[in-house]
PDB file of C-alpha atoms in Angstrom:
ATOM      1  CA  MET A1117      88.542 -96.235  53.728  1.00 55.00           C
ATOM      2  CA  VAL A1118      90.520 -93.922  56.000  1.00 62.00           C
ATOM      3  CA  MET A1119      93.411 -95.452  57.361  1.00 77.00           C
ATOM      4  CA  VAL A1120      93.743 -94.171  61.063  1.00 82.00           C
ATOM      5  CA  PRO A1121      97.175 -94.228  62.890  1.00 85.00           C
ATOM      6  CA  ALA A1122      97.630 -97.169  65.402  1.00 83.00           C
ATOM      7  CA  THR A1123      98.191 -94.344  68.239  1.00 88.00           C
ATOM      8  CA  ASN A1124      94.876 -92.601  67.974  1.00 92.00           C
ATOM      9  CA  PRO A1125      92.633 -93.187  70.630  1.00 93.00           C
ATOM     10  CA  LYS A1126      90.148 -95.786  71.026  1.00 95.00           C
ATOM     11  CA  ILE A1127      86.454 -94.952  71.503  1.00 97.00           C
ATOM     12  CA  LEU A1128      83.221 -97.536  72.175  1.00 97.00           C
ATOM     13  CA  VAL A1129      80.033 -96.206  70.990  1.00 97.00           C
ATOM     14  CA  VAL A1130      77.075 -97.567  73.167  1.00 97.00           C
ATOM     15  CA  ASP A1131      73.568 -96.869  71.672  1.00 96.00           C
ATOM     16  CA  ASP A1132      70.539 -99.065  70.841  1.00 95.00           C
ATOM     17  CA  ASP A1133      69.381 -96.550  68.027  1.00 94.00           C
ATOM     18  CA  TYR A1134      71.177 -97.668  64.837  1.00 95.00           C
ATOM     19  CA  GLY A1135      71.113 -94.497  63.195  1.00 94.00           C
ATOM     20  CA  VAL A1136      72.514 -92.495  66.114  1.00 94.00           C
ATOM     21  CA  ARG A1137      75.064 -95.535  66.789  1.00 95.00           C
ATOM     22  CA  ASN A1138      76.168 -95.677  62.923  1.00 95.00           C
ATOM     23  CA  LEU A1139      75.990 -91.822  62.591  1.00 95.00           C
ATOM     24  CA  ILE A1140      78.602 -91.455  65.338  1.00 96.00           C
ATOM     25  CA  TYR A1141      80.531 -94.532  64.230  1.00 95.00           C
ATOM     26  CA  ARG A1142      80.896 -93.305  60.498  1.00 95.00           C
ATOM     27  CA  PHE A1143      81.680 -89.754  61.722  1.00 95.00           C
ATOM     28  CA  LEU A1144      84.519 -90.568  64.271  1.00 95.00           C
ATOM     29  CA  SER A1145      86.064 -93.176  62.356  1.00 94.00           C
ATOM     30  CA  ARG A1146      87.817 -90.423  60.044  1.00 93.00           C
ATOM     31  CA  LYS A1147      90.322 -89.955  63.392  1.00 94.00           C
ATOM     32  CA  TYR A1148      89.811 -92.726  66.025  1.00 96.00           C
ATOM     33  CA  HIS A1149      89.570 -96.487  66.269  1.00 96.00           C
ATOM     34  CA  ILE A1150      85.626 -96.979  66.758  1.00 96.00           C
ATOM     35  CA  GLU A1151      83.931-100.016  68.091  1.00 96.00           C
ATOM     36  CA  SER A1152      80.024 -99.890  68.621  1.00 97.00           C
ATOM     37  CA  ALA A1153      77.506-101.883  70.498  1.00 97.00           C
ATOM     38  CA  ALA A1154      73.665-101.642  71.026  1.00 96.00           C
ATOM     39  CA  ASP A1155      73.117-103.262  74.457  1.00 96.00           C
ATOM     40  CA  GLY A1156      75.191-103.437  77.663  1.00 95.00           C
ATOM     41  CA  LYS A1157      75.942-106.987  77.555  1.00 95.00           C
ATOM     42  CA  THR A1158      77.794-106.588  74.152  1.00 96.00           C
ATOM     43  CA  ALA A1159      79.172-103.228  75.279  1.00 96.00           C
ATOM     44  CA  LEU A1160      81.044-104.753  78.422  1.00 95.00           C
ATOM     45  CA  SER A1161      82.549-107.746  76.225  1.00 95.00           C
ATOM     46  CA  LEU A1162      83.708-105.184  73.750  1.00 95.00           C
ATOM     47  CA  PHE A1163      84.994-102.936  76.514  1.00 95.00           C
ATOM     48  CA  GLU A1164      87.204-105.641  77.953  1.00 93.00           C
ATOM     49  CA  GLN A1165      88.763-106.537  74.555  1.00 94.00           C
ATOM     50  CA  PHE A1166      89.036-103.206  73.029  1.00 95.00           C
ATOM     51  CA  ASN A1167      90.198-101.097  76.207  1.00 92.00           C
ATOM     52  CA  PRO A1168      88.895 -97.913  74.927  1.00 95.00           C
ATOM     53  CA  GLU A1169      90.118 -94.420  76.303  1.00 93.00           C
ATOM     54  CA  LEU A1170      86.497 -93.024  76.086  1.00 95.00           C
ATOM     55  CA  VAL A1171      83.066 -94.399  76.061  1.00 97.00           C
ATOM     56  CA  ILE A1172      79.878 -92.518  74.273  1.00 97.00           C
ATOM     57  CA  LEU A1173      77.061 -94.172  76.121  1.00 95.00           C
ATOM     58  CA  ASP A1174      73.635 -93.969  75.991  1.00 94.00           C
ATOM     59  CA  TRP A1175      71.716 -93.307  78.974  1.00 91.00           C
ATOM     60  CA  ASN A1176      68.894 -95.693  78.177  1.00 90.00           C
ATOM     61  CA  LEU A1177      69.645 -99.095  76.938  1.00 93.00           C
ATOM     62  CA  PRO A1178      67.347-102.302  76.404  1.00 93.00           C
ATOM     63  CA  ASP A1179      69.113-104.429  79.056  1.00 95.00           C
ATOM     64  CA  THR A1180      70.632-101.886  81.728  1.00 93.00           C
ATOM     65  CA  THR A1181      71.077 -98.439  82.488  1.00 89.00           C
ATOM     66  CA  GLY A1182      73.646 -95.855  81.547  1.00 88.00           C
ATOM     67  CA  TYR A1183      73.986 -95.215  85.196  1.00 86.00           C
ATOM     68  CA  ASN A1184      74.977 -98.984  85.932  1.00 89.00           C
ATOM     69  CA  LEU A1185      77.185 -99.375  82.836  1.00 93.00           C
ATOM     70  CA  CYS A1186      79.161 -96.181  83.437  1.00 91.00           C
ATOM     71  CA  GLN A1187      79.849 -97.201  87.153  1.00 85.00           C
ATOM     72  CA  GLU A1188      80.875-100.581  86.040  1.00 89.00           C
ATOM     73  CA  MET A1189      83.072 -99.404  83.469  1.00 90.00           C
ATOM     74  CA  GLN A1190      84.688 -97.039  85.632  1.00 84.00           C
ATOM     75  CA  ARG A1191      85.102 -99.763  88.193  1.00 80.00           C
ATOM     76  CA  ARG A1192      87.186-101.951  85.736  1.00 83.00           C
ATOM     77  CA  THR A1193      89.473 -99.171  84.242  1.00 81.00           C
ATOM     78  CA  ASN A1194      89.593 -94.956  84.740  1.00 77.00           C
ATOM     79  CA  VAL A1195      87.865 -95.041  81.227  1.00 88.00           C
ATOM     80  CA  LEU A1196      86.546 -91.522  80.214  1.00 90.00           C
ATOM     81  CA  VAL A1197      82.695 -91.523  79.663  1.00 92.00           C
ATOM     82  CA  MET A1198      80.371 -89.292  77.653  1.00 93.00           C
ATOM     83  CA  ILE A1199      76.657 -89.625  78.205  1.00 93.00           C
ATOM     84  CA  LEU A1200      74.147 -89.216  75.338  1.00 92.00           C
ATOM     85  CA  THR A1201      70.560 -88.496  76.841  1.00 89.00           C
ATOM     86  CA  SER A1202      67.213 -87.215  75.743  1.00 85.00           C
ATOM     87  CA  ARG A1203      66.454 -85.963  79.197  1.00 78.00           C
ATOM     88  CA  THR A1204      66.786 -82.567  79.985  1.00 73.00           C
ATOM     89  CA  ASP A1205      65.228 -82.263  83.647  1.00 78.00           C
ATOM     90  CA  GLU A1206      67.484 -80.845  86.316  1.00 76.00           C
ATOM     91  CA  ALA A1207      67.296 -83.961  88.259  1.00 79.00           C
ATOM     92  CA  ASP A1208      68.404 -86.226  85.503  1.00 78.00           C
ATOM     93  CA  LYS A1209      71.332 -83.962  84.803  1.00 78.00           C
ATOM     94  CA  ILE A1210      72.459 -84.206  88.300  1.00 80.00           C
ATOM     95  CA  LYS A1211      72.092 -88.149  88.206  1.00 80.00           C
ATOM     96  CA  ILE A1212      74.049 -88.397  85.023  1.00 82.00           C
ATOM     97  CA  LEU A1213      76.985 -86.363  86.649  1.00 80.00           C
ATOM     98  CA  ALA A1214      76.763 -88.491  89.945  1.00 79.00           C
ATOM     99  CA  ALA A1215      77.106 -91.680  87.751  1.00 80.00           C
ATOM    100  CA  GLY A1216      80.563 -90.579  87.481  1.00 80.00           C
ATOM    101  CA  ALA A1217      80.230 -89.267  83.976  1.00 85.00           C
ATOM    102  CA  ASP A1218      82.922 -86.825  82.607  1.00 83.00           C
ATOM    103  CA  ASP A1219      80.228 -85.336  80.230  1.00 86.00           C
ATOM    104  CA  PHE A1220      77.074 -85.396  78.759  1.00 87.00           C
ATOM    105  CA  ILE A1221      75.432 -84.333  75.460  1.00 89.00           C
ATOM    106  CA  THR A1222      71.491 -83.620  75.142  1.00 88.00           C
ATOM    107  CA  LYS A1223      70.006 -85.275  71.983  1.00 88.00           C
ATOM    108  CA  PRO A1224      69.323 -83.953  69.520  1.00 89.00           C
ATOM    109  CA  PHE A1225      72.900 -82.974  69.004  1.00 91.00           C
ATOM    110  CA  SER A1226      75.446 -81.911  66.370  1.00 93.00           C
ATOM    111  CA  LEU A1227      78.585 -83.921  65.172  1.00 93.00           C
ATOM    112  CA  ALA A1228      80.563 -80.772  65.473  1.00 92.00           C
ATOM    113  CA  GLU A1229      79.715 -80.488  69.256  1.00 91.00           C
ATOM    114  CA  VAL A1230      80.429 -84.354  70.019  1.00 93.00           C
ATOM    115  CA  GLU A1231      83.896 -83.959  68.145  1.00 93.00           C
ATOM    116  CA  LEU A1232      84.739 -80.804  70.374  1.00 90.00           C
ATOM    117  CA  ARG A1233      83.502 -82.489  73.475  1.00 89.00           C
ATOM    118  CA  ILE A1234      85.745 -85.551  72.642  1.00 92.00           C
ATOM    119  CA  GLN A1235      88.814 -83.530  71.858  1.00 89.00           C
ATOM    120  CA  ALA A1236      88.281 -81.844  75.302  1.00 84.00           C
ATOM    121  CA  LEU A1237      87.855 -84.932  77.158  1.00 86.00           C
ATOM    122  CA  LEU A1238      90.834 -86.864  75.534  1.00 86.00           C
ATOM    123  CA  ARG A1239      93.145 -83.837  76.674  1.00 79.00           C
ATOM    124  CA  ARG A1240      92.466 -84.662  80.179  1.00 68.00           C
ATOM    125  CA  VAL A1241      93.840 -88.383  80.000  1.00 56.00           C
ATOM    126  CA  ARG A1242      96.809 -86.740  81.369  1.00 43.00           C
ATOM    127  CA  THR A1243      94.838 -85.947  84.848  1.00 45.00           C
ATOM    128  CA  ILE A1244      93.428 -89.229  85.389  1.00 44.00           C
ATOM    129  CA  ASN A1245      96.631 -90.495  87.085  1.00 45.00           C
ATOM    130  CA  PRO A1246      97.902 -88.692  90.033  1.00 42.00           C
ATOM    131  CA  SER A1247     101.327 -87.288  89.783  1.00 46.00           C
ATOM    132  CA  THR A1248     102.544 -87.898  93.156  1.00 49.00           C
ATOM    133  CA  THR A1249     102.798 -91.466  94.421  1.00 62.00           C
ATOM    134  CA  GLN A1250     102.691 -90.545  98.362  1.00 77.00           C
ATOM    135  CA  ARG A1251     100.213 -92.540 100.623  1.00 86.00           C
ATOM    136  CA  LEU A1252      98.186 -90.136 102.300  1.00 91.00           C
ATOM    137  CA  VAL A1253      96.932 -90.968 105.947  1.00 91.00           C
ATOM    138  CA  PHE A1254      94.724 -88.451 107.845  1.00 89.00           C
ATOM    139  CA  HIS A1255      93.509 -90.211 110.926  1.00 82.00           C
ATOM    140  CA  GLN A1256      91.298 -93.196 110.018  1.00 89.00           C
ATOM    141  CA  LEU A1257      91.336 -91.779 106.295  1.00 93.00           C
ATOM    142  CA  ALA A1258      94.156 -93.366 103.853  1.00 93.00           C
ATOM    143  CA  ILE A1259      94.427 -92.630 100.254  1.00 94.00           C
ATOM    144  CA  ASN A1260      96.998 -94.834  97.998  1.00 92.00           C
ATOM    145  CA  PRO A1261      97.353 -93.235  94.702  1.00 88.00           C
ATOM    146  CA  ASP A1262      99.385 -95.986  93.274  1.00 85.00           C
ATOM    147  CA  GLY A1263      96.357 -98.466  93.498  1.00 84.00           C
ATOM    148  CA  ARG A1264      93.796 -95.633  93.329  1.00 86.00           C
ATOM    149  CA  GLU A1265      92.348 -96.966  96.842  1.00 90.00           C
ATOM    150  CA  VAL A1266      90.842 -95.140  99.658  1.00 94.00           C
ATOM    151  CA  THR A1267      89.863 -96.529 102.984  1.00 94.00           C
ATOM    152  CA  LEU A1268      88.174 -95.111 105.832  1.00 93.00           C
ATOM    153  CA  ASN A1269      87.997 -96.705 109.378  1.00 91.00           C
ATOM    154  CA  ASP A1270      90.017 -99.689 107.736  1.00 91.00           C
ATOM    155  CA  LYS A1271      86.930-100.098 105.228  1.00 93.00           C
ATOM    156  CA  PRO A1272      87.602 -99.718 101.665  1.00 93.00           C
ATOM    157  CA  LEU A1273      85.531 -96.961  99.983  1.00 92.00           C
ATOM    158  CA  SER A1274      83.987 -97.417  96.636  1.00 88.00           C
ATOM    159  CA  LEU A1275      84.709 -94.304  94.399  1.00 86.00           C
ATOM    160  CA  THR A1276      84.757 -93.321  90.984  1.00 82.00           C
ATOM    161  CA  ALA A1277      87.336 -92.234  89.024  1.00 80.00           C
ATOM    162  CA  LEU A1278      86.544 -88.503  89.098  1.00 83.00           C
ATOM    163  CA  GLU A1279      85.679 -88.865  93.029  1.00 88.00           C
ATOM    164  CA  PHE A1280      89.059 -90.481  93.818  1.00 90.00           C
ATOM    165  CA  ASN A1281      90.655 -87.486  91.631  1.00 88.00           C
ATOM    166  CA  ILE A1282      88.983 -85.051  93.449  1.00 92.00           C
ATOM    167  CA  LEU A1283      89.604 -86.460  97.025  1.00 94.00           C
ATOM    168  CA  HIS A1284      93.269 -86.865  96.190  1.00 93.00           C
ATOM    169  CA  PHE A1285      93.704 -83.352  94.769  1.00 93.00           C
ATOM    170  CA  LEU A1286      92.040 -81.954  97.669  1.00 95.00           C
ATOM    171  CA  ALA A1287      93.876 -84.035 100.395  1.00 94.00           C
ATOM    172  CA  SER A1288      97.110 -83.322  98.542  1.00 92.00           C
ATOM    173  CA  HIS A1289      96.681 -79.554  99.547  1.00 92.00           C
ATOM    174  CA  PRO A1290      95.166 -79.844 103.066  1.00 93.00           C
ATOM    175  CA  GLY A1291      93.946 -76.651 104.335  1.00 93.00           C
ATOM    176  CA  GLN A1292      93.972 -74.679 101.114  1.00 95.00           C
ATOM    177  CA  ALA A1293      90.720 -73.267  99.789  1.00 96.00           C
ATOM    178  CA  TRP A1294      89.908 -73.963  95.918  1.00 95.00           C
ATOM    179  CA  SER A1295      87.264 -72.119  94.008  1.00 93.00           C
ATOM    180  CA  ARG A1296      85.036 -74.246  91.867  1.00 90.00           C
ATOM    181  CA  PRO A1297      86.757 -72.788  88.792  1.00 88.00           C
ATOM    182  CA  GLN A1298      89.911 -73.504  89.919  1.00 90.00           C
ATOM    183  CA  LEU A1299      88.869 -77.410  90.808  1.00 90.00           C
ATOM    184  CA  ILE A1300      87.432 -77.710  87.339  1.00 87.00           C
ATOM    185  CA  GLN A1301      90.730 -76.467  85.828  1.00 84.00           C
ATOM    186  CA  LYS A1302      92.921 -78.881  87.864  1.00 85.00           C
ATOM    187  CA  ILE A1303      90.786 -81.751  88.063  1.00 83.00           C
ATOM    188  CA  TRP A1304      88.609 -81.496  84.533  1.00 77.00           C
ATOM    189  CA  GLY A1305      91.331 -79.751  82.925  1.00 71.00           C
ATOM    190  CA  CYS A1306      91.242 -76.180  81.271  1.00 61.00           C
ATOM    191  CA  ASP A1307      89.431 -77.474  78.150  1.00 61.00           C
ATOM    192  CA  TYR A1308      86.443 -78.587  79.905  1.00 65.00           C
ATOM    193  CA  VAL A1309      83.325 -77.466  78.536  1.00 60.00           C
ATOM    194  CA  GLY A1310      80.543 -79.343  80.187  1.00 63.00           C
ATOM    195  CA  ASP A1311      78.457 -78.193  83.273  1.00 64.00           C
ATOM    196  CA  GLY A1312      79.845 -76.135  85.716  1.00 67.00           C
ATOM    197  CA  ARG A1313      77.990 -77.858  88.666  1.00 76.00           C
ATOM    198  CA  VAL A1314      79.862 -81.049  88.314  1.00 80.00           C
ATOM    199  CA  VAL A1315      82.270 -79.768  91.158  1.00 88.00           C
ATOM    200  CA  ASP A1316      79.065 -79.782  93.676  1.00 89.00           C
ATOM    201  CA  VAL A1317      77.775 -82.844  92.447  1.00 87.00           C
ATOM    202  CA  HIS A1318      80.772 -84.942  92.802  1.00 88.00           C
ATOM    203  CA  ILE A1319      81.494 -83.365  96.177  1.00 93.00           C
ATOM    204  CA  GLY A1320      78.127 -84.320  97.392  1.00 91.00           C
ATOM    205  CA  GLN A1321      78.552 -87.964  96.214  1.00 88.00           C
ATOM    206  CA  LEU A1322      81.911 -88.044  98.058  1.00 92.00           C
ATOM    207  CA  ARG A1323      80.354 -86.781 101.240  1.00 93.00           C
ATOM    208  CA  LYS A1324      77.743 -89.485 101.267  1.00 92.00           C
ATOM    209  CA  LYS A1325      80.218 -92.192 101.042  1.00 92.00           C
ATOM    210  CA  MET A1326      82.952 -90.866 103.552  1.00 92.00           C
ATOM    211  CA  GLU A1327      81.263 -88.355 106.059  1.00 90.00           C
ATOM    212  CA  VAL A1328      78.900 -89.573 109.063  1.00 89.00           C
ATOM    213  CA  ASP A1329      76.995 -86.392 108.523  1.00 91.00           C
ATOM    214  CA  THR A1330      77.150 -84.635 105.322  1.00 87.00           C
ATOM    215  CA  ASN A1331      75.655 -81.478 106.542  1.00 89.00           C
ATOM    216  CA  VAL A1332      78.598 -81.181 109.253  1.00 90.00           C
ATOM    217  CA  PRO A1333      81.607 -82.813 106.998  1.00 92.00           C
ATOM    218  CA  GLU A1334      84.670 -83.660 108.948  1.00 91.00           C
ATOM    219  CA  TYR A1335      86.732 -83.820 106.072  1.00 94.00           C
ATOM    220  CA  ILE A1336      85.569 -81.789 103.054  1.00 95.00           C
ATOM    221  CA  LYS A1337      84.489 -78.359 104.111  1.00 95.00           C
ATOM    222  CA  THR A1338      82.628 -75.841 102.124  1.00 94.00           C
ATOM    223  CA  VAL A1339      84.167 -72.400 101.912  1.00 94.00           C
ATOM    224  CA  ARG A1340      81.079 -70.270 101.517  1.00 92.00           C
ATOM    225  CA  GLY A1341      80.865 -68.319  98.501  1.00 90.00           C
ATOM    226  CA  TYR A1342      84.094 -69.488  97.241  1.00 93.00           C
ATOM    227  CA  GLY A1343      84.577 -73.258  96.794  1.00 94.00           C
ATOM    228  CA  TYR A1344      86.173 -76.115  99.060  1.00 96.00           C
ATOM    229  CA  LYS A1345      88.821 -77.460 100.897  1.00 96.00           C
ATOM    230  CA  PHE A1346      90.341 -80.529 102.660  1.00 96.00           C
ATOM    231  CA  GLU A1347      90.510 -80.066 106.725  1.00 92.00           C
ATOM    232  CA  PRO A1348      92.586 -82.953 107.871  1.00 85.00           C
ATOM    233  CA  PRO A1349      92.098 -83.810 111.694  1.00 76.00           C
ATOM    234  CA  GLU A1350      94.864 -82.907 113.915  1.00 67.00           C
ATOM    235  CA  ASN A1351      96.660 -85.986 114.253  1.00 52.00           C
ATOM    236  CA  GLY A1352      96.796 -86.580 110.364  1.00 50.00           C
ATOM    237  CA  THR A1353     100.035 -87.504 108.784  1.00 51.00           C
ATOM    238  CA  VAL A1354     101.564 -87.904 105.233  1.00 51.00           C
ATOM    239  CA  LEU A1355     103.351 -91.078 104.451  1.00 48.00           C
ATOM    240  CA  LYS A1356     105.570 -91.781 101.431  1.00 43.00           C
TER     241      LYS A1356
END
C-alpha cells in the first residue's frame, strides 16, 4: 500500500461506471488522497466530508446530471471540476464549459492524459482567490472579492467560480483590452491544456447574467479580432 503524504491534494471521483471509477481511483491513489462515488447523492455527501481540491465528474449520472452537480459543488466551495464525457458534439462541449467546469476529457481517454490534466488544474489553485481585497464599485455593479459576491442593481448575481474570477480580473483593469490567450494565462494559468474557447463561453454566460442586452453589453465589451475589456460607466468608483 502506497502511503500518500497528508499534504497531497484530495480528489473526488464521481462515475457510475465501476470500471472507469475503479481504474481512475487506483491510478490516482499513488499520488493523491482519493474518494469515489457512483451517484450524485453520495457524491455530495462525500464532498462535504472530504472537501476535495478537485472533482473528476462524469457528465451522466443515474440520479442527476454533471451540469447540476458541478454547479452545486461550485456554489459550496471554489472547487476545481474536470468533466468526463462520451459526448463529442460541439453543443455538448459548450454546455459542459458553461456549467462552470474547468476542463473536460472525452471518453475513451488515457490515464496519462488524465494525470497531465490534473497536474495542470491543481497548479491553478493559486488563481482561485483574487490577490487584491479591494471592493470594486461601478455604478450599480459591486464586486466584493473577500466574500466572492457580486451585486447588480442591489440584487446578488449567482456566478460560478470561473465567472467571478473573469469578472473580477477584468474589472480590476478597467479599460484595458486583453486577448484571449492573455486571459487564459491570467485566469486559467499558463499550464492550461484544455479547450481554448472557454473564454468566449464564460464571457457569454457572464453577459447573460449581468447585461440587459447581450448584443449591446454595457460592462464587458468585445474588442473585435482581439479579445475583451471591462468598460466601466463614467461615474464608476473603486473602494477599498
